[in-house]
Structures are given as C-alpha cells and as structure tokens.
Amino acid sequence: MTAVVPPYGPAPADPDPGGAGATPEPGRGTPPYGLAPADLPAYVYDLAALDGHAAAVRATLPGIELYYAVKANPDPELLRVLARHVDGFEVSSAGELAHVRGLLPDVPTALGGPGKTEAELTADVTRLHVESPGELRRLLASGRRADVLLRVNLDVPVGGASLAMGGGATPFGMDPADVARCAAALEGQDRVRLRGVHAHLASGLAAAELLRLAGAVLEYARALGVTEVNLGGGMAVSYADPDDRFDWRSYGEGLARLRRPGEVLRIEPGRSLTAYCGRYVTRVLDVKRVHGELFAVVAGGTHHLRTPAAKGHSQPMAPLPPGGPVTIAGQLCTPKDVLARRAPVALAPGDVVEFTMAGAYAWNISHHGFLMHPPPSFRYLGRPSA
C-alpha cells in the first residue's frame, strides 16, 4: 500500500476509534482489502479489473483509435495499466502533459482544452486541439510546427446529456463559421498542418445518442474536406444503477458502419474506463438524529470524494444491513458535504462504509485543502503481469 503523508503534518491519533465507546457488530468494523483501521479513509483501485475492462472495451473498437482522457483520473498506476490498451492519452494542460510524459515518455498525446498558454500551444504533442481563432493566430505567430484538429461546436441538439459542451453557446470550440475561417488561414503554409476536427459535444450519453452525434460530426467533417475526426468521449455512466453499463459493442459496431475507407476516427473516454475500478473506504465516526432525520458522519467526505457533490447523486455503496434511511455526511463544515442521502442502510459508529464507482473524477477533482483534514491512503490490487 502507498500511503500519502498529510500535507500539514501527521493527523493526531484517535483516542476512541469506535466513536463514543460504541461497539460495532463483529465484521462491520473490519476494513476490507487488507486495510488497517489507521489506513481509513482509503482509496482502493482494482488494477486487474481495470485491465480486464480496458481490454474488453478495446476489443469492441476495431479500426478506431482509443485515447484515454487523463482528466478523469491521472493516478500513475492506472495510467500504466491503461497504456497497455489505448493508442494514446488526451491531456488538458501542461501539467497533465508533463505528468504523462514523466510516466510514459513515448506515448502519443493530444492536448486540448480552452485558454491555452504559450507553452501549451507550442508543446510537442501528437495532436493539438485548437479551440479558437485566437489560439490559431498565436500558434501561427510562434513559428512552431504542429499537427492540429480544429474543435467545432456544432449547432445540433444534444438530448439526454448530463453535461453539454456543444450544441449551443459554451466556452468550448468554435462555431462552423470560425472553423472555416481557421481552415482557410492554414492554406498556403506547411508549419501548422490541419489534420481534422475535434468535437466533444456532451457527456453522459447512451450509445445510440453518441452515434447520432457522430454521424452529424462526420457529415460536417466530410463537407469540410478532412478525414481525421476525434469524437471525444461522453459515454454514459449511471451512479443510480451501477449495473447499467454503456453498450460498447453496439457503439463500436455503429462507428464501424459510419467510418468510410481512409477516415481516422478517434474517441477519448475517461469516466467510462476508470469509474468502476475505484472504491472509497471509510468508517462511521458518529450517528445522530437532527430534527427527526438520521445522519451518519464518516471520516473524510467530499474533500476526498467530490463526485456525488459534483454530480448531484448519492454515491453507490457496497451492501450493508438494511435500515435507515440515513444521510451519510463527511467532516466538513458545510451542508454540501454529503456522500449519500437517505440511504436504506443501518449504520453505527465504527462501521466501515465502502463507496463504489470512485475511480473517476473523484480524488483528483476534490478540494483537498479545505479544513486541512489529512488525505486518504491508497491501495492497489491485482497489478497485471507484464
């Protein structure tokens, strides 16, 4: 296990780890995965499960380039596993690029995201996603060589999305008129080479809706005269029903039908690759009833696992005895520090609670420094053989 040292010094020892002298039921207070009580809260990443899932996804996408969106989870151990199955990594900052290069110096990289700095615009990457005419002007003025995709924000309806980056006015990409002007600006020179378009329009979509959008993007790209298309990610992940998985097989078959000879199609999923391999394990510190509502306060909280606050859901959990309903809150001094609301489970001080689907947009997006609580520890299970 790799433990993280608290950035503000070691946490004081808990004189009453069971909470007010309470004694949990046998087994309910025993941490899983070989963790000790002092290790909690902890992130547990199942690398073998990630390896198997990534291999299965890869198998459904013959002829399609698969990049991983590092923003979903940049944990080095996860990146090393994913590197066995993906064609490259999509990064959104110089920091992410340096992180990936430090681990995997030869892996292909695509750099995207709005508001690029000079260092990011001129970085040595496989593909640079240009977000605006201003970015392109600065890139051309730099004199650097680059292979670029122009990010287009198509005015197409995006139905059922959990988060929309396109289909209307957003800070992401350009409308088709500006893309056309950028393409014209690239004519007559060979330093900045137009390779195609990028179009990540929405997140949280089922395969059928993603394929509908892919068809619209491909129709646009063909009219523009380019043959390389990055369709982004956006594959749906259901926290309400963890067994409701994205249909990779039908998506891969649909992309195969859409792709014409000579075209390069690339996707860059993030959450849908890593969400299922992570768990956040903690323990109950206190249970109380306030104005008739039952609350369980656990060690840690949304400063470790911000996903439920960011997405507005109750984080799924491993099975617990029935009871409740109980709202599971963290240690922060804010009513927004809630991991699950009105969960139908029985909890007592000292009980271990295991939140599932914590492998994406979890630790890395959380506000770690708020209140200066110590960070979690990390454990990695089942490292795949080389």
Tab-separated table of C-alpha atoms in Angstrom, residues 93-94 111-112 115-125 128-130 135-136 138-140 142 144-146:
chain	number	residue	atom	x	y	z
A	93	SER	CA	-2.849	21.200	-19.501
A	94	ALA	CA	0.919	21.429	-19.462
A	111	LEU	CA	-3.547	18.368	-25.969
A	112	GLY	CA	-6.921	20.084	-25.718
A	115	GLY	CA	-7.397	29.048	-22.758
A	116	LYS	CA	-4.052	27.527	-23.677
A	117	THR	CA	-0.857	29.194	-22.520
A	118	GLU	CA	2.040	29.844	-24.892
A	119	ALA	CA	3.814	26.783	-23.503
A	120	GLU	CA	0.763	24.625	-24.175
A	121	LEU	CA	0.211	25.976	-27.684
A	122	THR	CA	3.798	25.199	-28.633
A	123	ALA	CA	4.128	21.881	-26.796
A	124	ASP	CA	5.479	18.888	-28.682
A	125	VAL	CA	2.368	16.700	-28.889
A	128	LEU	CA	-3.089	19.899	-30.746
A	129	HIS	CA	-6.797	20.713	-30.460
A	130	VAL	CA	-7.256	24.363	-31.449
A	135	GLU	CA	-5.316	30.303	-30.422
A	136	LEU	CA	-4.595	29.620	-34.079
A	138	ARG	CA	-0.890	32.763	-31.687
A	139	LEU	CA	0.222	29.337	-32.872
A	140	LEU	CA	0.975	30.609	-36.376
A	142	SER	CA	5.035	31.309	-32.842
A	144	ARG	CA	6.281	26.255	-34.347
A	145	ARG	CA	5.272	23.191	-36.300
A	146	ALA	CA	2.117	21.400	-35.203
